[in-house]
Each structure stands twice: as structure tokens, then as C-alpha cells.
PDB file of N, CA and C in Angstrom:
ATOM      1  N   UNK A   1     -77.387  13.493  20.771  1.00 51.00           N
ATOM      2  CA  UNK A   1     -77.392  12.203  21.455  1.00 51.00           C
ATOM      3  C   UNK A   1     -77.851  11.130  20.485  1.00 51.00           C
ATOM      4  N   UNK A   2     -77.104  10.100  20.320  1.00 60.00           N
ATOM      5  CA  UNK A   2     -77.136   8.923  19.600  1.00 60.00           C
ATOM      6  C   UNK A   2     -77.984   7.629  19.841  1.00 60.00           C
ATOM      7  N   UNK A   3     -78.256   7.846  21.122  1.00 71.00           N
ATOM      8  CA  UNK A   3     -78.859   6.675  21.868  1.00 71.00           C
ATOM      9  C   UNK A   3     -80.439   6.737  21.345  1.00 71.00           C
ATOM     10  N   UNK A   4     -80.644   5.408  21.557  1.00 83.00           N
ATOM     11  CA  UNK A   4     -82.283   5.678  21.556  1.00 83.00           C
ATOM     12  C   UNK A   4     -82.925   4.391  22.354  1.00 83.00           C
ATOM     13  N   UNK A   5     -83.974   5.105  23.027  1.00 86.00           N
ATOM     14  CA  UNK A   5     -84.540   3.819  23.935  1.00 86.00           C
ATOM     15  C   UNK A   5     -85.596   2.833  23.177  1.00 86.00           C
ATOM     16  N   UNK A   6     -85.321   1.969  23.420  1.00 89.00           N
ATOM     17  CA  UNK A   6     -86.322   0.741  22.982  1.00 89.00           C
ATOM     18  C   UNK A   6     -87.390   0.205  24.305  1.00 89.00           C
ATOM     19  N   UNK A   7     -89.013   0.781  23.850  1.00 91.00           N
ATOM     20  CA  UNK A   7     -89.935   0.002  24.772  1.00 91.00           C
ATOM     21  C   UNK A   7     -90.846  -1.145  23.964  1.00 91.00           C
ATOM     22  N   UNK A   8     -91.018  -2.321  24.148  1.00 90.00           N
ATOM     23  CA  UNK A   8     -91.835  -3.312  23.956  1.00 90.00           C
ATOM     24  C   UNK A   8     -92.752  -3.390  25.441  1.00 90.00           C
ATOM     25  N   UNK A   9     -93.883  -3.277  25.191  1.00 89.00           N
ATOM     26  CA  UNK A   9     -95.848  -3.247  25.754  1.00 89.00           C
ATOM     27  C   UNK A   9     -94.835  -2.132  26.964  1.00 89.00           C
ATOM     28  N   UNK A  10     -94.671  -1.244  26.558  1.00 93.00           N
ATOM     29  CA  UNK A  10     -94.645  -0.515  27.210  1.00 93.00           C
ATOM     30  C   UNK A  10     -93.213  -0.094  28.748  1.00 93.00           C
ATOM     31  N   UNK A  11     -92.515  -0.973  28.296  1.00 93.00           N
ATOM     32  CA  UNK A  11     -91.440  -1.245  29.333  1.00 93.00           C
ATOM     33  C   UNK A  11     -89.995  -0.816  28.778  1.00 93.00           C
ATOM     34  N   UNK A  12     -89.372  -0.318  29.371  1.00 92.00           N
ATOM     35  CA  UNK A  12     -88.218  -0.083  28.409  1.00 92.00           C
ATOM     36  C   UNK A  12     -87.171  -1.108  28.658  1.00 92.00           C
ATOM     37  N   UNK A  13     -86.630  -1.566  27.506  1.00 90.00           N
ATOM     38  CA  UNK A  13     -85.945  -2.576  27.251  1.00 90.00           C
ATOM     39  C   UNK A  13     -84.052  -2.596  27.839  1.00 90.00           C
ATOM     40  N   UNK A  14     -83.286  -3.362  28.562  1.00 89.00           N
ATOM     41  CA  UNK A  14     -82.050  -3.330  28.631  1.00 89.00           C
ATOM     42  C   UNK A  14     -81.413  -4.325  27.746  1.00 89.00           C
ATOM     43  N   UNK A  15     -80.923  -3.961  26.791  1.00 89.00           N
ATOM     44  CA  UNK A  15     -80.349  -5.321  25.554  1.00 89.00           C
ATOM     45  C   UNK A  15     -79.194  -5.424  25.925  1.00 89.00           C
ATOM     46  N   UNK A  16     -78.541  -6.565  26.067  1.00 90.00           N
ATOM     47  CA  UNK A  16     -77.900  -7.597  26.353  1.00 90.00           C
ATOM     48  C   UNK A  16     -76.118  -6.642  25.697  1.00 90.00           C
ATOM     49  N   UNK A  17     -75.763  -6.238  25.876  1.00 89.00           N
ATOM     50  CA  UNK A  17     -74.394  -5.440  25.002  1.00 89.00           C
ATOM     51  C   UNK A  17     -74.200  -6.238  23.690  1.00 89.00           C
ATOM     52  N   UNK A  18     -74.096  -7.804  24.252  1.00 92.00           N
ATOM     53  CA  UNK A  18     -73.980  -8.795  22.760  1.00 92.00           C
ATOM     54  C   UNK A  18     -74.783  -8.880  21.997  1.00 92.00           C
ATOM     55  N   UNK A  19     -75.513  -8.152  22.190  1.00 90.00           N
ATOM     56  CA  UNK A  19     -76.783  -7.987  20.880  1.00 90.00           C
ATOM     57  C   UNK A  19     -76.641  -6.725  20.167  1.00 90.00           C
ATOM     58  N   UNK A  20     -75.775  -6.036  20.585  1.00 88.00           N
ATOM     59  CA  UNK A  20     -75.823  -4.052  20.043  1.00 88.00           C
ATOM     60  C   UNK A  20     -76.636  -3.062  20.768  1.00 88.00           C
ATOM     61  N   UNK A  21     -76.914  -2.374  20.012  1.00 86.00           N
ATOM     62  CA  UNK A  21     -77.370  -1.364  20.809  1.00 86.00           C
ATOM     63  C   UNK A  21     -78.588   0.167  19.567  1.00 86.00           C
ATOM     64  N   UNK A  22     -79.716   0.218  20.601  1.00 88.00           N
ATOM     65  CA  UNK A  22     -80.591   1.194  19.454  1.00 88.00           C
ATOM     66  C   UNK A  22     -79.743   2.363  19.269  1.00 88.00           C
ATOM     67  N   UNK A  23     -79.561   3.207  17.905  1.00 86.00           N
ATOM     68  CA  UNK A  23     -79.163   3.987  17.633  1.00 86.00           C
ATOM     69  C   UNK A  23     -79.609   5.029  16.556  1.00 86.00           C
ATOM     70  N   UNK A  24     -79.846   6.683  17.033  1.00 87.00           N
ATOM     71  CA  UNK A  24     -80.021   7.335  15.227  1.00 87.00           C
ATOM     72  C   UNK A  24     -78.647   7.528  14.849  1.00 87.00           C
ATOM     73  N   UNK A  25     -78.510   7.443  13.565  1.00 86.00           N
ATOM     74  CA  UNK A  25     -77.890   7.669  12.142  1.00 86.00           C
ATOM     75  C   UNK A  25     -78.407   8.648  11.964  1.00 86.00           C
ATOM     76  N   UNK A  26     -77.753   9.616  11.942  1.00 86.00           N
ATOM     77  CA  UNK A  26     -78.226  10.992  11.866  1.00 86.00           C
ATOM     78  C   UNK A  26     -77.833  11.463  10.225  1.00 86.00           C
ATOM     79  N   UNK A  27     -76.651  10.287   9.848  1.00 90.00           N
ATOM     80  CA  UNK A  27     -76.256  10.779   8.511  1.00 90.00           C
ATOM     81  C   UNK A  27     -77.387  10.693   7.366  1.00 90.00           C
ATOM     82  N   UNK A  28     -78.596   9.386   7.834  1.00 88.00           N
ATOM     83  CA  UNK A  28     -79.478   9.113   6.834  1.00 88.00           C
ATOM     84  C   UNK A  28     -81.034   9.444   7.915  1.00 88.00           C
ATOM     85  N   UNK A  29     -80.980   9.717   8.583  1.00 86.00           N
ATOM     86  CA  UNK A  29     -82.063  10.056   9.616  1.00 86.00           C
ATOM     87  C   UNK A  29     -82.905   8.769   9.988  1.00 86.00           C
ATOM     88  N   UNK A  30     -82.275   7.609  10.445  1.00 86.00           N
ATOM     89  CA  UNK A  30     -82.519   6.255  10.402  1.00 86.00           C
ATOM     90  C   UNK A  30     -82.400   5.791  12.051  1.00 86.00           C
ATOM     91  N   UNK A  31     -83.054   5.391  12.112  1.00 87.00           N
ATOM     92  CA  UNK A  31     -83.053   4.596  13.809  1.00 87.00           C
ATOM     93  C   UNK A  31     -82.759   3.043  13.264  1.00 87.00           C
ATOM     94  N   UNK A  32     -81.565   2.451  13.925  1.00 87.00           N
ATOM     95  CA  UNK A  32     -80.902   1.047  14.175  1.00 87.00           C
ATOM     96  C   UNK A  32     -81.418   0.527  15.222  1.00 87.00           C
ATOM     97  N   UNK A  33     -82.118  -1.005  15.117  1.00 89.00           N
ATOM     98  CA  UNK A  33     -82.024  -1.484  15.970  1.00 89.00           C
ATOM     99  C   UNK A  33     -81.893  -3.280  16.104  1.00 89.00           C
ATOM    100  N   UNK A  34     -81.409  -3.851  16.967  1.00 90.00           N
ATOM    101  CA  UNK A  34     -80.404  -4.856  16.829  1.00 90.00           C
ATOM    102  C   UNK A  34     -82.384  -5.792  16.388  1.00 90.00           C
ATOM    103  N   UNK A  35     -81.893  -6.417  15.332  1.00 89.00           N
ATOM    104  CA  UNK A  35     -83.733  -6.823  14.691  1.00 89.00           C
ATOM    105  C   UNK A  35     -83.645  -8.522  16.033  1.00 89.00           C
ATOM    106  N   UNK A  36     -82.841  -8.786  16.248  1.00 91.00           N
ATOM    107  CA  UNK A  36     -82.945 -10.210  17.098  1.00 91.00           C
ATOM    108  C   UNK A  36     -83.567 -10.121  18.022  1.00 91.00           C
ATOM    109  N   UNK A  37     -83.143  -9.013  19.135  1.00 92.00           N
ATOM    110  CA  UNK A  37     -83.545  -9.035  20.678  1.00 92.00           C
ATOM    111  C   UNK A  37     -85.103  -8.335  19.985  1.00 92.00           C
ATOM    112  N   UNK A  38     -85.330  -7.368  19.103  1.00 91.00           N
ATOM    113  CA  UNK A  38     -87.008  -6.833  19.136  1.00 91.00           C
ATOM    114  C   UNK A  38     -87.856  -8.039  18.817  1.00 91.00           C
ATOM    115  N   UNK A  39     -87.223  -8.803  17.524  1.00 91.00           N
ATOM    116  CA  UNK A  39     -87.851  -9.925  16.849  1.00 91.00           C
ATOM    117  C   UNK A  39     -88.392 -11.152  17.697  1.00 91.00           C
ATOM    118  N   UNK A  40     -87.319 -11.312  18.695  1.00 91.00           N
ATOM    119  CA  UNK A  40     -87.658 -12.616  19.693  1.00 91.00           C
ATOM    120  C   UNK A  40     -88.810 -11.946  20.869  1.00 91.00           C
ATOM    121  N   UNK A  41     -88.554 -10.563  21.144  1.00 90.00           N
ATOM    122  CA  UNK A  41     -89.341 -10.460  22.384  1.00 90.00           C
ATOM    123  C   UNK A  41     -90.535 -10.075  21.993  1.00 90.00           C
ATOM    124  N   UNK A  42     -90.916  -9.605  20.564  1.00 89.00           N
ATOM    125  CA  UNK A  42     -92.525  -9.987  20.258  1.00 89.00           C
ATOM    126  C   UNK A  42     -92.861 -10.975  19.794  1.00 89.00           C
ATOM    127  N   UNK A  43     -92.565 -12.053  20.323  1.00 90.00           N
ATOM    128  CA  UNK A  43     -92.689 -13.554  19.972  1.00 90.00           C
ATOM    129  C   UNK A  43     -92.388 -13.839  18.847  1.00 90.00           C
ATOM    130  N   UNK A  44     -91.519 -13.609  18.005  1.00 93.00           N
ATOM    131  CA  UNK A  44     -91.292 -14.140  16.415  1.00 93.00           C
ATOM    132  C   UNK A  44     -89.993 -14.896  16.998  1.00 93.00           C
ATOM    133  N   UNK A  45     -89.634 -15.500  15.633  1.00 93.00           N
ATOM    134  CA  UNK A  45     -88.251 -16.295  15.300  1.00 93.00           C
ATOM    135  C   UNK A  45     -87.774 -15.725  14.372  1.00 93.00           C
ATOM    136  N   UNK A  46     -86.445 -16.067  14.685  1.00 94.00           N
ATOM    137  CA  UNK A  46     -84.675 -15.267  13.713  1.00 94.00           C
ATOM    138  C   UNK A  46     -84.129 -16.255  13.042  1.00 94.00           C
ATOM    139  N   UNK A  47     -84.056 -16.596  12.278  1.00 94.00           N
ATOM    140  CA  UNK A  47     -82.790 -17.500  11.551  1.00 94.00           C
ATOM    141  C   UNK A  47     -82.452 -17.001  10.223  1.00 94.00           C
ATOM    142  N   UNK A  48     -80.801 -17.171  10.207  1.00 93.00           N
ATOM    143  CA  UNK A  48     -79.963 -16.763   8.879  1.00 93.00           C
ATOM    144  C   UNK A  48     -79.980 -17.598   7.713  1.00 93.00           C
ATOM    145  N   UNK A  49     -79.527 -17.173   6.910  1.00 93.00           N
ATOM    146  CA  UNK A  49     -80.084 -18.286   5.638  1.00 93.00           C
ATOM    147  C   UNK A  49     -79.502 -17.864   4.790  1.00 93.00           C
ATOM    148  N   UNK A  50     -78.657 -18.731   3.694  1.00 94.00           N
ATOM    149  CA  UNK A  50     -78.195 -18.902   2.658  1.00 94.00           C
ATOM    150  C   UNK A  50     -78.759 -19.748   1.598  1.00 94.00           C
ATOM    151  N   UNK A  51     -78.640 -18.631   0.097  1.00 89.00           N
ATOM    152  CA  UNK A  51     -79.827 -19.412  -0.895  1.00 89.00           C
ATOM    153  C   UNK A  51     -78.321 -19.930  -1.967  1.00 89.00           C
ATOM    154  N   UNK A  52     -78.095 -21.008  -2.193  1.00 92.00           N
ATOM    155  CA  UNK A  52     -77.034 -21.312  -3.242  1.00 92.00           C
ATOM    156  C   UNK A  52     -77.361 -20.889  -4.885  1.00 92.00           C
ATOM    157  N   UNK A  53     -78.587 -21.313  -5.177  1.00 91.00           N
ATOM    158  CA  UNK A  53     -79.102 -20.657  -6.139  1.00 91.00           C
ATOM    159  C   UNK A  53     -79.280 -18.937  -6.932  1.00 91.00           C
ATOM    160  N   UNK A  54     -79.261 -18.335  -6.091  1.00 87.00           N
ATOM    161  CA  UNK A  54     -79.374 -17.085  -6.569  1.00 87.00           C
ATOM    162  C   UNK A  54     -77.881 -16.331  -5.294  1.00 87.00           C
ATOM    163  N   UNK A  55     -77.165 -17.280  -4.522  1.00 89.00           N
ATOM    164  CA  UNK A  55     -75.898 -16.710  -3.924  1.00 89.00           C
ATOM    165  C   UNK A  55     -76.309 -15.505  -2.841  1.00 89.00           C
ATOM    166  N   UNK A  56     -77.987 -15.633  -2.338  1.00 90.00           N
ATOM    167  CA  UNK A  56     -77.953 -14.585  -1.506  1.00 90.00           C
ATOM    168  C   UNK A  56     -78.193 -14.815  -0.215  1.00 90.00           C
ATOM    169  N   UNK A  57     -78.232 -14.479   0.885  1.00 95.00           N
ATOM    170  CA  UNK A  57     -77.968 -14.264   2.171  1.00 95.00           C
ATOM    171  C   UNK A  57     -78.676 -13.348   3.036  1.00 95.00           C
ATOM    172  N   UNK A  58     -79.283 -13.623   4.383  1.00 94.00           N
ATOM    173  CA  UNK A  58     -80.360 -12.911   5.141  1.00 94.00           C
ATOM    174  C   UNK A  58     -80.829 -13.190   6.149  1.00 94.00           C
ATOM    175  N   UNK A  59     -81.647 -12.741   6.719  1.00 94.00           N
ATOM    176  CA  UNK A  59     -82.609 -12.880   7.574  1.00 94.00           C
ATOM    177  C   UNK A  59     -83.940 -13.778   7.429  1.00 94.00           C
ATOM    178  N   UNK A  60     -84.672 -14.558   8.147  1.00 93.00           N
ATOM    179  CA  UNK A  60     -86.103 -14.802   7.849  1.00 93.00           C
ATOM    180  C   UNK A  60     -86.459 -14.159   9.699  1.00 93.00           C
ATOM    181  N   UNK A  61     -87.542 -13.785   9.478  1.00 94.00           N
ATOM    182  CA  UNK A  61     -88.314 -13.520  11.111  1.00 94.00           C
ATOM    183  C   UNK A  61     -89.809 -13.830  10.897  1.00 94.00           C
ATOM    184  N   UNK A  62     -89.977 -14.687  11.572  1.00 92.00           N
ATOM    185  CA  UNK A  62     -91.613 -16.021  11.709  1.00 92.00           C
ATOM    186  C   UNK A  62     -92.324 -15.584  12.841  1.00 92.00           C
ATOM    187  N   UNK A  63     -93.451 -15.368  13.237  1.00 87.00           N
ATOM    188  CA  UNK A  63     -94.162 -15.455  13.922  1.00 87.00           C
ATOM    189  C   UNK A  63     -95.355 -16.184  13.090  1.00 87.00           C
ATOM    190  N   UNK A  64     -96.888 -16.134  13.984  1.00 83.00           N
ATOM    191  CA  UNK A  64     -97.480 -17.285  13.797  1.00 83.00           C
ATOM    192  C   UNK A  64     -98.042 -17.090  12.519  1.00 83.00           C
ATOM    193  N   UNK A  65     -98.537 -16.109  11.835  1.00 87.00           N
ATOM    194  CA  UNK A  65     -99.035 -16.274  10.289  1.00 87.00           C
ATOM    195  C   UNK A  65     -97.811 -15.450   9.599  1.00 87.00           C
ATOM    196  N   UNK A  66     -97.213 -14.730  10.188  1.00 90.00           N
ATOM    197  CA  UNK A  66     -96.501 -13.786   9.114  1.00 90.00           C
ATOM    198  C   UNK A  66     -95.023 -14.550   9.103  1.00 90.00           C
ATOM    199  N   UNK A  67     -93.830 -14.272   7.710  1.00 92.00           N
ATOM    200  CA  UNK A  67     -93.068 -14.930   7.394  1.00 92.00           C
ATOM    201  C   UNK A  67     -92.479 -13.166   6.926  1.00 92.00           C
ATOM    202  N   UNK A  68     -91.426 -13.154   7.410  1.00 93.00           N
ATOM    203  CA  UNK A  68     -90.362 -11.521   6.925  1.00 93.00           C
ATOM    204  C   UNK A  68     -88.899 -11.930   5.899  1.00 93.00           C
ATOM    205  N   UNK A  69     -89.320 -11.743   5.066  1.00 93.00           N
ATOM    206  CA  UNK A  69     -87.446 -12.418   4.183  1.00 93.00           C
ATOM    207  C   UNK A  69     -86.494 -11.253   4.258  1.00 93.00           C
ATOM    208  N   UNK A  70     -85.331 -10.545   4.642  1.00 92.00           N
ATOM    209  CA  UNK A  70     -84.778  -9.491   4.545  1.00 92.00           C
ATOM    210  C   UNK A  70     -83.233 -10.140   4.021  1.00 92.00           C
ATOM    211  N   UNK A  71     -82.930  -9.889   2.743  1.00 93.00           N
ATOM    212  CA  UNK A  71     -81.976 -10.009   1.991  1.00 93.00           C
ATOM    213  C   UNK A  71     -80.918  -8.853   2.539  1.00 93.00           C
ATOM    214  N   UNK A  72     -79.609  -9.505   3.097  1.00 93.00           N
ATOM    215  CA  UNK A  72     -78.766  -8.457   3.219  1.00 93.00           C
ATOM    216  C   UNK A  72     -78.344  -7.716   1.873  1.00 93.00           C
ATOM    217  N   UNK A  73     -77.757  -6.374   2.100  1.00 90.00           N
ATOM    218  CA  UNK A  73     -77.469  -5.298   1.147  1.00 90.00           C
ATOM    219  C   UNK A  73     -78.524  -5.375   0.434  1.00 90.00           C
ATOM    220  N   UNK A  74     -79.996  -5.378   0.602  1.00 90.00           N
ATOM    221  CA  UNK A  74     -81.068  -5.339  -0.197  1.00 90.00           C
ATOM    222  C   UNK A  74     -82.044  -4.270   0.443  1.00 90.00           C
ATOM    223  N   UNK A  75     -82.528  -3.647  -0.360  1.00 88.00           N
ATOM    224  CA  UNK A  75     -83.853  -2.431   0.512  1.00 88.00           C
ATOM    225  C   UNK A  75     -85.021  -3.095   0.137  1.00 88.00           C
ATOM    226  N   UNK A  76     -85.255  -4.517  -0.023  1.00 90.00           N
ATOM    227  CA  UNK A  76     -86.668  -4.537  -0.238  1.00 90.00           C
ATOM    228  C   UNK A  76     -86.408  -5.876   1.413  1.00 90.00           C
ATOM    229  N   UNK A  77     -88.137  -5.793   1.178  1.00 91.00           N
ATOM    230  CA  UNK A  77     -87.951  -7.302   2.637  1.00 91.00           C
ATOM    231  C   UNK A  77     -89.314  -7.822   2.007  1.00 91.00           C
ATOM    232  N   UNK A  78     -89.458  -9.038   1.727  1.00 91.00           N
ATOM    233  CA  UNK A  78     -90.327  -9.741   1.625  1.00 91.00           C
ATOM    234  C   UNK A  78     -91.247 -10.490   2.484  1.00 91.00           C
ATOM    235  N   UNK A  79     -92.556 -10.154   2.472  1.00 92.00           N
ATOM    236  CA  UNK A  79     -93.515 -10.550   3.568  1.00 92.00           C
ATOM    237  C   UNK A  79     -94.323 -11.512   2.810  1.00 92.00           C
ATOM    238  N   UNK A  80     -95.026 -12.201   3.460  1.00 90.00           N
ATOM    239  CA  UNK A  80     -96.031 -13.421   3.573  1.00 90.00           C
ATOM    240  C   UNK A  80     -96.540 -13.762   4.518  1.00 90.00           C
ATOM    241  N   UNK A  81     -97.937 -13.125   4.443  1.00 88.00           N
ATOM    242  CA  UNK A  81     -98.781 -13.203   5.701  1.00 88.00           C
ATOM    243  C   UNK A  81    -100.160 -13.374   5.112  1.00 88.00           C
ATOM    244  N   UNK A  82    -100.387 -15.040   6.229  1.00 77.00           N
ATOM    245  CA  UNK A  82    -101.344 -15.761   5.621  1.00 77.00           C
ATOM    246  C   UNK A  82    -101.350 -15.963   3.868  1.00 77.00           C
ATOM    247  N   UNK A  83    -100.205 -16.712   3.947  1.00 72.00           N
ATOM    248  CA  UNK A  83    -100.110 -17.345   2.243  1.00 72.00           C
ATOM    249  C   UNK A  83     -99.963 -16.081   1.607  1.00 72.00           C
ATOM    250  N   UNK A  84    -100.564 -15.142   1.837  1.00 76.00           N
ATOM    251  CA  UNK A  84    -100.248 -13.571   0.807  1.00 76.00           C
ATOM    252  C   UNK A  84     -98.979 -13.253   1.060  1.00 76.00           C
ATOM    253  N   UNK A  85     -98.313 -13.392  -0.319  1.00 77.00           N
ATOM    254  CA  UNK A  85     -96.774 -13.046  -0.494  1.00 77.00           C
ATOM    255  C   UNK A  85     -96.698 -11.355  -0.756  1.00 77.00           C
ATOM    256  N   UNK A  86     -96.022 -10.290  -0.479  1.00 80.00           N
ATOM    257  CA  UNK A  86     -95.606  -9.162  -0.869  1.00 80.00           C
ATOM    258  C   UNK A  86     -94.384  -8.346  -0.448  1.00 80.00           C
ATOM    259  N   UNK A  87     -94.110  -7.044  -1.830  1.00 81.00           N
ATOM    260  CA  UNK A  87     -93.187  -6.792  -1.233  1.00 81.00           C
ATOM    261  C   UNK A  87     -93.240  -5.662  -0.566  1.00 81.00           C
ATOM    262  N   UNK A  88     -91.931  -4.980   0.464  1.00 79.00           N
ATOM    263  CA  UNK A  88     -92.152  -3.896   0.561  1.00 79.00           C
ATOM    264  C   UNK A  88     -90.969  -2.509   0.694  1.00 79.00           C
ATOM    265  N   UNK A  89     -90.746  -1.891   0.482  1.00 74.00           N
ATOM    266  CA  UNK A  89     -89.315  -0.866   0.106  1.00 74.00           C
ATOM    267  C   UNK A  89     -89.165  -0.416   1.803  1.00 74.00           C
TER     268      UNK A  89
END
């Protein structure tokens, strides 16, 4: 079975079809899950972003001290929380 349930504080979640859907990847042993609907409902913010300078493309997700950079086709994601910049694999 492919499915996988998503609970936030404890409730299990019904996501919207237009958002996707949680899933394992059994090929890499990886759980998918659509990062918008988790990102917004623990109070953070989503916005896409294009850098002209270095031509790359991504994610940012904000909540109130922390800042998430996730570069598509990239395995690293860059955090900054409380002014402390780091990375992480």
C-alpha cells in the first residue's frame, strides 16, 4: 500500500486532490508529501522563486523566526533560523 496518512496536532488530514497526495516510494524508501498543504497548516508561508543570477529555482517556507530555501533538483535546503544561516542534506 502506497498511501500514507498525514496527521497535524494530532488529526488526520483530508488534502484537497489539487494539492496531491502523501505517498511511500518504495523505490528509494521515501515518504512524499505535497510540502504546501503541511507548510501552510503549521502556520508557515510558501512562495516560489526565481534567482536570475545563479538561474535557480525553488521553494522558500517562512514561519516566524525560521526561513527554509529548497532549491529544486537540489538535496541540500537551506535554513535560517534566528539570523543563523545553515545547511542541511
Amino acid at each position: 500500500d502506497k498511501n500514507v496518512n498525514i496527521y497535524i496536532n494530532n488529526n488526520i488530514q483530508n488534502i484537497p486532490v489539487d494539492m496531491g497526495k502523501a505517498y511511500l516510494d518504495k523505490t528509494n524508501d521515501r515518504v512524499m508529501v505535497p510540502i504546501r498543504y503541511v507548510s501552510e497548516n503549521l502556520g508557515a508561508n510558501i512562495n516560489f522563486y526565481q534567482k536570475k543570477e545563479t538561474k535557480t529555482s525553488g521553494i522558500l517556507i517562512g514561519a516566524i523566526d525560521v526561513l527554509v530555501e529548497l532549491d529544486i533538483d537540489s538535496t541540500k535546503a537551506k535554513v535560517n533560523k534566528a539570523g543563523v544561516e545553515s545547511f542541511v542534506d
